[in-house]
mmCIF file of C-alpha atoms in Angstrom:
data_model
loop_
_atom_site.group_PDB
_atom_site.id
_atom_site.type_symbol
_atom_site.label_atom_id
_atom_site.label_comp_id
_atom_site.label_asym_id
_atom_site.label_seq_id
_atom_site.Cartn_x
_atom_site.Cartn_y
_atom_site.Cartn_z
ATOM 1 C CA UNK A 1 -17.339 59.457 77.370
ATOM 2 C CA UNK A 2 -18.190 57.199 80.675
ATOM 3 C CA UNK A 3 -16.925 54.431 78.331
ATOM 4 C CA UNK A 4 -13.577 55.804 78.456
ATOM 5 C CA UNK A 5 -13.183 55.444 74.367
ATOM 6 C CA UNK A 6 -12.400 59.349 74.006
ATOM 7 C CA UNK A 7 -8.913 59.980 73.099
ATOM 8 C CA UNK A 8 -8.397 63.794 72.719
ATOM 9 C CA UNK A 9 -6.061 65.071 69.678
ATOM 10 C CA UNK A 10 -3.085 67.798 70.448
ATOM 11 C CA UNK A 11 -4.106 70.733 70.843
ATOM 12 C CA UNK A 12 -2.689 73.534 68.703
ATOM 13 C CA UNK A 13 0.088 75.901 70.038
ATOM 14 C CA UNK A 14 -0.768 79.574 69.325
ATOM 15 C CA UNK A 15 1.554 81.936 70.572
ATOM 16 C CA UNK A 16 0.187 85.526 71.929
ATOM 17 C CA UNK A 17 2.213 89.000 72.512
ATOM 18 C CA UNK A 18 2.877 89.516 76.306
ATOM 19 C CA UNK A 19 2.392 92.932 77.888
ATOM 20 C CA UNK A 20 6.081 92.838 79.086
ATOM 21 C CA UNK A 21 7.367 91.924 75.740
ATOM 22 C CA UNK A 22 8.036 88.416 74.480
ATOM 23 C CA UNK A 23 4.904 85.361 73.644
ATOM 24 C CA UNK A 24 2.799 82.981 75.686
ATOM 25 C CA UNK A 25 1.924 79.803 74.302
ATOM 26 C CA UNK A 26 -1.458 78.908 74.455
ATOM 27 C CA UNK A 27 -2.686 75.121 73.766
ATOM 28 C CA UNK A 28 -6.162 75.227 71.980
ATOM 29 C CA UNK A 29 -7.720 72.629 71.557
ATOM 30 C CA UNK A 30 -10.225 71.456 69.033
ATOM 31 C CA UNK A 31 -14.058 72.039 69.156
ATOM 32 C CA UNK A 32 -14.905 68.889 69.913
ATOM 33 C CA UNK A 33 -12.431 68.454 72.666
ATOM 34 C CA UNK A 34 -13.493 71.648 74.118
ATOM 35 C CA UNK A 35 -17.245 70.574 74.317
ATOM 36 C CA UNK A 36 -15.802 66.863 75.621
ATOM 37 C CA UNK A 37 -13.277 69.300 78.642
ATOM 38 C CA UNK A 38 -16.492 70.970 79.358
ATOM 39 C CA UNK A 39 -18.458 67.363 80.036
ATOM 40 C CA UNK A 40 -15.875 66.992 82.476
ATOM 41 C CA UNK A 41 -15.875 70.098 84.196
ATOM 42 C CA UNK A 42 -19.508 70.583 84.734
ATOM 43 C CA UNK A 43 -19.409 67.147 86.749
ATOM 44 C CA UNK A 44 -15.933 68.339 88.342
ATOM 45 C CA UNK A 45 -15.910 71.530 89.298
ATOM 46 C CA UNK A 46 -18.714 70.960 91.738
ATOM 47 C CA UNK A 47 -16.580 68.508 93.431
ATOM 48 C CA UNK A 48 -13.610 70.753 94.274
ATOM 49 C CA UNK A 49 -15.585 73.955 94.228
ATOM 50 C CA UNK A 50 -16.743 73.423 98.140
ATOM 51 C CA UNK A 51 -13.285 73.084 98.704
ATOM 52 C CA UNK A 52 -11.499 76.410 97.428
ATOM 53 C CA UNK A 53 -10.818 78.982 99.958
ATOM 54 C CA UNK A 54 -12.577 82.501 100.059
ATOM 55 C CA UNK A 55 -9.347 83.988 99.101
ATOM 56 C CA UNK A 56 -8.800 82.615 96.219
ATOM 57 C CA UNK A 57 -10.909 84.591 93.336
ATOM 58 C CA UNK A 58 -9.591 83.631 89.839
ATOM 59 C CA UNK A 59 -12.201 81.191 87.415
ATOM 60 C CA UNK A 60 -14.659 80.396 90.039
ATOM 61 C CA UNK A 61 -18.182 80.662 89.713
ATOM 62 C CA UNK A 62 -19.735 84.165 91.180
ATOM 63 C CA UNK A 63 -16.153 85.766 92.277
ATOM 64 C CA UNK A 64 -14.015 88.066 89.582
ATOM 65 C CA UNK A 65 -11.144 90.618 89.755
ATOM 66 C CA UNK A 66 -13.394 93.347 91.029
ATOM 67 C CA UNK A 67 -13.991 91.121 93.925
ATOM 68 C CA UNK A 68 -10.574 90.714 94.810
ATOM 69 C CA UNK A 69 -9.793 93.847 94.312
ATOM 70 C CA UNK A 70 -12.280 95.616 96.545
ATOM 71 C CA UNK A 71 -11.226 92.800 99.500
ATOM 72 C CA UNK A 72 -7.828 94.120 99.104
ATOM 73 C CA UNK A 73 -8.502 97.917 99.286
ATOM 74 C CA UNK A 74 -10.223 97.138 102.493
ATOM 75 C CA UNK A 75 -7.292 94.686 104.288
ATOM 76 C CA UNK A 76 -5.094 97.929 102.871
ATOM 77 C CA UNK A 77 -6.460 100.398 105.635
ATOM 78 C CA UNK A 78 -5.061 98.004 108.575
ATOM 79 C CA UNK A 79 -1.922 96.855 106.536
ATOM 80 C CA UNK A 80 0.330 99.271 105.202
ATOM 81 C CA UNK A 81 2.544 96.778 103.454
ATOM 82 C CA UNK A 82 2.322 94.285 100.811
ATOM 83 C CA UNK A 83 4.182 90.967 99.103
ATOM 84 C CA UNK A 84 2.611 91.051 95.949
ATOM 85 C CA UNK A 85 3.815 87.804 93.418
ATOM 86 C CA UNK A 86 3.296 86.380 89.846
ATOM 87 C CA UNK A 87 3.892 82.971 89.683
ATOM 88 C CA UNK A 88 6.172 82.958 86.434
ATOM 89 C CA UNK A 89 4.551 80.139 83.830
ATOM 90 C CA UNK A 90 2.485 78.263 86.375
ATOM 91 C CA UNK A 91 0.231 76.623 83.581
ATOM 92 C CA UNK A 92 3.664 74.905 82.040
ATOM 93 C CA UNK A 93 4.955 74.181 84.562
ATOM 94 C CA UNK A 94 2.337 71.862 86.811
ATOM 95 C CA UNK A 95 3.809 68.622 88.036
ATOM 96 C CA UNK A 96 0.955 65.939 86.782
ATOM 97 C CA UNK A 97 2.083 63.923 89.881
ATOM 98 C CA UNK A 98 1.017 66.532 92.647
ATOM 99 C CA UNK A 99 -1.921 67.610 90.556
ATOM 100 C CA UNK A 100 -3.174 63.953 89.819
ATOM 101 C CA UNK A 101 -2.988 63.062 93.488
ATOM 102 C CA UNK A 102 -5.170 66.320 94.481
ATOM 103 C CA UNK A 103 -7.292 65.456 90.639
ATOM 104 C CA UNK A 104 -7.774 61.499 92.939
ATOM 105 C CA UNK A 105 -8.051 62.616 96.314
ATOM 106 C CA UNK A 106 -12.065 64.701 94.985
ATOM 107 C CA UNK A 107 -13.082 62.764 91.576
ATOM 108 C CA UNK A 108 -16.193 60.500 92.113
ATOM 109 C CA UNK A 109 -15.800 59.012 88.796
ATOM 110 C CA UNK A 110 -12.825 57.123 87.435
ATOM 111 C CA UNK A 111 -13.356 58.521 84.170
ATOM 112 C CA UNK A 112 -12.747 62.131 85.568
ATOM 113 C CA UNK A 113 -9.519 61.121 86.516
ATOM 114 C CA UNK A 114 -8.870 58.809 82.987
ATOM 115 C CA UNK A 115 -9.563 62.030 80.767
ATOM 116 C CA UNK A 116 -7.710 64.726 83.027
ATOM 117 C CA UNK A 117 -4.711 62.062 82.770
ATOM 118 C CA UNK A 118 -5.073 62.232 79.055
ATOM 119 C CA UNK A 119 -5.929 65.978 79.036
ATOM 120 C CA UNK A 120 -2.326 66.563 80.498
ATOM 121 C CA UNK A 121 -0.556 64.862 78.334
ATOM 122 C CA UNK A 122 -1.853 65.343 74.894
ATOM 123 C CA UNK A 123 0.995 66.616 72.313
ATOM 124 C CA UNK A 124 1.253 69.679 71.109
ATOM 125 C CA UNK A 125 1.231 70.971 67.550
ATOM 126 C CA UNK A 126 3.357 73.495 67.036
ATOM 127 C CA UNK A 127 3.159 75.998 63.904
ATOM 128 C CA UNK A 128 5.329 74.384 61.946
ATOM 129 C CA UNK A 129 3.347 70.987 62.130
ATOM 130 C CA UNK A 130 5.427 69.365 64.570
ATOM 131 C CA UNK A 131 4.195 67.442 67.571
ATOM 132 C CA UNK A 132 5.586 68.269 71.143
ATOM 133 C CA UNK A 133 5.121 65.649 73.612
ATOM 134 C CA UNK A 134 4.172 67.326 76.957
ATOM 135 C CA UNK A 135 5.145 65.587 80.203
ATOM 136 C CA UNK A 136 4.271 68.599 82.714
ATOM 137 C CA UNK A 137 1.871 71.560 82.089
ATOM 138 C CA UNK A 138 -1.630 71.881 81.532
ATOM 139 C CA UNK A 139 -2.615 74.007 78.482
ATOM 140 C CA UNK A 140 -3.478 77.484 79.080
ATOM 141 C CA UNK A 141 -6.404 77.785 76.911
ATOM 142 C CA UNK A 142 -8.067 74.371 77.739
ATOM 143 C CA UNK A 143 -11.366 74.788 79.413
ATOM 144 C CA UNK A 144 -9.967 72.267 82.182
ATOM 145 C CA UNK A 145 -7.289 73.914 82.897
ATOM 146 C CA UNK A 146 -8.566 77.055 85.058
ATOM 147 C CA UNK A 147 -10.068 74.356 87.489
ATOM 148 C CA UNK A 148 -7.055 72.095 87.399
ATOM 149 C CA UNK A 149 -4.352 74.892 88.097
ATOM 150 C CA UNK A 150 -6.686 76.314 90.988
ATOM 151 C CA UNK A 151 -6.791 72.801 92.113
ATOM 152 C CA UNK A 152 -2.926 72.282 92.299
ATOM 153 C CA UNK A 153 -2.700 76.033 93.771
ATOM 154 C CA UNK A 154 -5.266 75.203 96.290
ATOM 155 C CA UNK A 155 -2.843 73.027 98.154
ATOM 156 C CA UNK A 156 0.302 74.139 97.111
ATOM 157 C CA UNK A 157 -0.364 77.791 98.357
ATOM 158 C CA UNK A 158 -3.581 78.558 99.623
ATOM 159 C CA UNK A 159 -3.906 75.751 102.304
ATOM 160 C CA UNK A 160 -0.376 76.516 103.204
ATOM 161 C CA UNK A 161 -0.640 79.624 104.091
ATOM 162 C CA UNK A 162 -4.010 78.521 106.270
ATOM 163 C CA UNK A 163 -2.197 76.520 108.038
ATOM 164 C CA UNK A 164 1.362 77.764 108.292
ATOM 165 C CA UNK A 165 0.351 81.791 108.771
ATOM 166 C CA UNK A 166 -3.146 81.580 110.000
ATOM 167 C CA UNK A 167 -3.155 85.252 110.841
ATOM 168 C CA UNK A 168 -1.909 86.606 107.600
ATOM 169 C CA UNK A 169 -4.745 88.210 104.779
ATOM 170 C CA UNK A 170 -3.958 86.674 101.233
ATOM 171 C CA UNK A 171 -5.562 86.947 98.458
ATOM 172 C CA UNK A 172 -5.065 85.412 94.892
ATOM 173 C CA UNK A 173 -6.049 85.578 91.541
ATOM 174 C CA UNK A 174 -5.395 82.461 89.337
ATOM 175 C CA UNK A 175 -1.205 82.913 89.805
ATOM 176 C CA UNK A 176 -1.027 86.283 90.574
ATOM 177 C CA UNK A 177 -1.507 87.061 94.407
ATOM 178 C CA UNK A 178 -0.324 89.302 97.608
ATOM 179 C CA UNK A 179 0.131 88.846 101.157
ATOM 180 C CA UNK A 180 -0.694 91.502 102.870
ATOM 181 C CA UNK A 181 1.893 92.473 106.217
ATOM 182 C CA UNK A 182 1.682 95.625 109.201
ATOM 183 C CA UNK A 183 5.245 96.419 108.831
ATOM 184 C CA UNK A 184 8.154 97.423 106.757
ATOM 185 C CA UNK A 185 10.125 95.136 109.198
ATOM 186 C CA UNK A 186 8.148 92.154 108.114
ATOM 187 C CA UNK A 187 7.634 92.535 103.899
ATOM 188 C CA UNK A 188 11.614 92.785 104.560
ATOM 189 C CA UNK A 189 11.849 89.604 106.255
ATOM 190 C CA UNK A 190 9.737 87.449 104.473
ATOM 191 C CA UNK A 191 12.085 88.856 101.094
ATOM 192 C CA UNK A 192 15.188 87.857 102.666
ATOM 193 C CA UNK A 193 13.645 84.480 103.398
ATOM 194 C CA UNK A 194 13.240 84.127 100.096
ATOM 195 C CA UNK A 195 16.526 84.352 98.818
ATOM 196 C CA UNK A 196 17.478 82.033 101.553
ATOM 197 C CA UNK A 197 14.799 79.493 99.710
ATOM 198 C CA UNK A 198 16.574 80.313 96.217
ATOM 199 C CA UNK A 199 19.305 78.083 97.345
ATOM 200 C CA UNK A 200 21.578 79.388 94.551
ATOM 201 C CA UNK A 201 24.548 78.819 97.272
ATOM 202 C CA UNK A 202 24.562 75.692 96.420
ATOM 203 C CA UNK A 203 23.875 75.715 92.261
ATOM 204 C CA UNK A 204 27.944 75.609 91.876
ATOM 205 C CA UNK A 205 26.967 74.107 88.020
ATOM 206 C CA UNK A 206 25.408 77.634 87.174
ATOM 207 C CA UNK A 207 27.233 80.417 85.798
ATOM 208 C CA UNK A 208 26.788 84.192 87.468
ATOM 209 C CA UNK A 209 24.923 85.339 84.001
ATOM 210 C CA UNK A 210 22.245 81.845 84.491
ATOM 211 C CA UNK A 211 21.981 83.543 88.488
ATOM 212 C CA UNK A 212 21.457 86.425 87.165
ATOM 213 C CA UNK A 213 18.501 84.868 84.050
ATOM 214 C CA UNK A 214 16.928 83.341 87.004
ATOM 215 C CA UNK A 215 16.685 85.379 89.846
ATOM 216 C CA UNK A 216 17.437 89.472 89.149
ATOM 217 C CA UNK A 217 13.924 89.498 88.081
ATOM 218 C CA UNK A 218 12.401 89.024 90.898
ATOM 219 C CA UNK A 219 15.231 91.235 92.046
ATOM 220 C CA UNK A 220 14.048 93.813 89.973
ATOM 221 C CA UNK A 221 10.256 93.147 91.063
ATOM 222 C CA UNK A 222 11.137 93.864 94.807
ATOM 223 C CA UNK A 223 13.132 96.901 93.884
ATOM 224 C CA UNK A 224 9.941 98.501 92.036
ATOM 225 C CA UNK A 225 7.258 97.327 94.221
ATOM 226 C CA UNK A 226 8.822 97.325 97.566
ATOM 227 C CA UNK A 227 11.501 100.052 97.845
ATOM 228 C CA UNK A 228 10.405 103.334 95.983
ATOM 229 C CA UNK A 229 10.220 105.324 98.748
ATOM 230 C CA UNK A 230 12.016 103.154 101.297
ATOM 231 C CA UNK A 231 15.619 102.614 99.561
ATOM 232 C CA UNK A 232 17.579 102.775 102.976
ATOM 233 C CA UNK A 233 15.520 100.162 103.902
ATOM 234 C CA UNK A 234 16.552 97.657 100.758
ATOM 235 C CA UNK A 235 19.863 97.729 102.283
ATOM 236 C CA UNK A 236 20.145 94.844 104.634
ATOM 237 C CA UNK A 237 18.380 92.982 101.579
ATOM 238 C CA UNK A 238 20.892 93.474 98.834
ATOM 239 C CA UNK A 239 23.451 92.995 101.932
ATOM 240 C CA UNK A 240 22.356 89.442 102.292
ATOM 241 C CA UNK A 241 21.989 88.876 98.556
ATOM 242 C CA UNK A 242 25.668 89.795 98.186
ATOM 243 C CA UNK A 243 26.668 87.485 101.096
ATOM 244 C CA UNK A 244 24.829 84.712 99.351
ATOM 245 C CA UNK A 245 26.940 85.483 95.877
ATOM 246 C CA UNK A 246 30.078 85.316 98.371
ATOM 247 C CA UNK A 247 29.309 82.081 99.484
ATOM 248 C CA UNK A 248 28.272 80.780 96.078
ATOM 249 C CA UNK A 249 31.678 81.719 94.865
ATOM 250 C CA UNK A 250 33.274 80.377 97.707
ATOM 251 C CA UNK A 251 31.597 76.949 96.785
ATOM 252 C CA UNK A 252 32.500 76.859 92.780
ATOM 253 C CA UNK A 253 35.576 78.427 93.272
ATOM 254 C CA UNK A 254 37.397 75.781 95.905
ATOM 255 C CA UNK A 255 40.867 77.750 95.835
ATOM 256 C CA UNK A 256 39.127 80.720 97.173
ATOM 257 C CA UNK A 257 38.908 80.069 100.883
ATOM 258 C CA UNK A 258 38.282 83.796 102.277
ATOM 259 C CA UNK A 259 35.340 85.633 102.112
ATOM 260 C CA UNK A 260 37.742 88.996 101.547
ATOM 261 C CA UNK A 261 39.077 87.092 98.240
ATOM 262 C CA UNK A 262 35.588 85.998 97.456
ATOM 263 C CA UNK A 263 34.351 89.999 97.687
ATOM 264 C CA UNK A 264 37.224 90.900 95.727
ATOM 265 C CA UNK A 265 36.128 88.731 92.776
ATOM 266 C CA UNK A 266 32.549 89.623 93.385
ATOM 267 C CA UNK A 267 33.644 93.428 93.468
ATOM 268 C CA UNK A 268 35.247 92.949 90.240
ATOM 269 C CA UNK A 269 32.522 91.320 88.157
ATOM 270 C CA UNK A 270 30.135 93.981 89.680
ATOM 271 C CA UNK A 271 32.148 96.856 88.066
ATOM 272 C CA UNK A 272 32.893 94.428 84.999
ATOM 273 C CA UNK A 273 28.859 93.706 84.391
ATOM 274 C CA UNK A 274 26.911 96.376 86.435
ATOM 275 C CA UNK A 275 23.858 95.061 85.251
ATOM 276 C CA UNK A 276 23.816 91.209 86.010
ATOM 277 C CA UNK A 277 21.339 92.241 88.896
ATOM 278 C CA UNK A 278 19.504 95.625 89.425
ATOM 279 C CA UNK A 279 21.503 96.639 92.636
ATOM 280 C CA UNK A 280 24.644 96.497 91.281
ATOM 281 C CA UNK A 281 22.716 98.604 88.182
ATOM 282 C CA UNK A 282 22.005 101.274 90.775
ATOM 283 C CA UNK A 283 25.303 101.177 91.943
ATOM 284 C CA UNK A 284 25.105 99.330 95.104
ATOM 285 C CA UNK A 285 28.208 97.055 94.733
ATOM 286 C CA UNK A 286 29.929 97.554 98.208
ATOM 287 C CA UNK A 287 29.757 96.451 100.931
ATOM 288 C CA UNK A 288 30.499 92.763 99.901
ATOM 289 C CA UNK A 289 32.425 91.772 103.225
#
């Protein structure tokens, strides 16, 4: 393999039943290209391991779920409120940019960084015999992968939040994680700056229903985790949501200059399609203006 003449074949596509209804897509690969990832990542994963931050507990040697769980019960006496996330398909969704620059910035050999390149970008072979060309991703089921997403997670999340909210207890597993907060005040605040950070203001070429596709389920996720026994306290939250959808329309719609005619419109697809996001589901549709 150090003579870089290893060219690994596509790996096979085998899709699995989710818990929440629908398939992943796993990429397995071959025998052989298993035992040649596994060259790699026993002369890898030592060079990046050092590197990984306590809190971070998914694939890495010596820590496991029961270890991130018990480090969460304890942060739970002192902080009665959580931000709990699921990064929604992080393993197809990698940009091989970002990760090759992090994959550079700790490989001592060059043909580390030759095989991950190839690694990332071998096709696919789907069930029906086709081959997929992949130009983002890494498989979820290659035994590189683990490493390589913690990798790209390591800097995208972990050292961010080191440096950015030095204070705050995190703790992650793989690409589901929580932040852990003291008040109701603040789990509200960092949610509303999160719909800020959707942007969808600005997404005039989207449709309400492609709004709705891409953001009521995390809707739905803060309504659930967040707001059981706290719904006056949602308010302000589906408030500022609403205001958002005002100002979307306000941008696709360039006749509509007034935020009253914008809530009007707004009103009336609310009533029209009650379920485009779970607050208007729950009937929480005023209040637009």
């Amino acid at each position: 393999m150090s003579s870089g003449t290893y060219f690994p074949p596509a790996v096979k596509a085998v899709p699995i039943p989710k818990k929440s209804g629908g398939v992943r897509i796993l990429g397995i690969p071959t025998i052989v290209d298993r035992i040649a990832q596994m060259t790699v990542r026993l002369s890898f994963e030592p060079l990046v391991e050092p590197h990984f931050l306590n809190d971070s507990y998914g694939y890495r040697p010596n820590k496991s779920a029961l270890d991130a769980i018990r480090v969460t019960r304890e942060r739970c006496w002192k902080h009665d409120w959580i931000l709990e996330f699921d990064i929604k398909g992080l393993f197809d969704n990698i940009d091989h940019e970002l990760l090759l620059r992090a994959v550079e910035r700790h490989a001592k050999c060059r043909w580390h960084i030759l095989y991950i390149k190839r690694w990332l970008v071998a096709p696919m072979e789907m069930s029906n015999g086709e081959t997929v060309a992949r130009s983002k991703g890494t498989p979820q089921g290659g035994v590189i992968s683990p490493i390589l997403a913690n990798l790209f997670l390591h800097y995208t999340f972990d050292s961010w939040m080191k440096r950015n909210f030095p204070d705050t207890p995190w703790c992650r597993y793989a690409d589901d994680g929580l932040v852990h907060v003291k008040t109701e005040q603040q789990a509200l605040k960092e949610m509303n700056a999160k719909t800020r950070k959707f942007g969808f203001r600005n997404k005039t070429n989207l449709s309400i229903e492609e709004i709705s596709k891409l953001y009521n389920p995390v809707l739905r996720g803060w309504y659930n985790y967040y707001g059981k026994y706290y719904a006056s306290a949602r308010g302000f939250l589906w408030r500022h949501f609403n205001k958002t959808l005002i100002a979307w329309i306000m941008k696709k719609f360039k006749k509509v200059r007034s935020k009253t005619r914008a809530g009007e419109i707004l009103m009336r697809i609310a009533k029209q399609q009650p379920k485009l996001f779970i607050h208007w589901e729950k009937g929480i549709i005023g209040s637009f203006v």
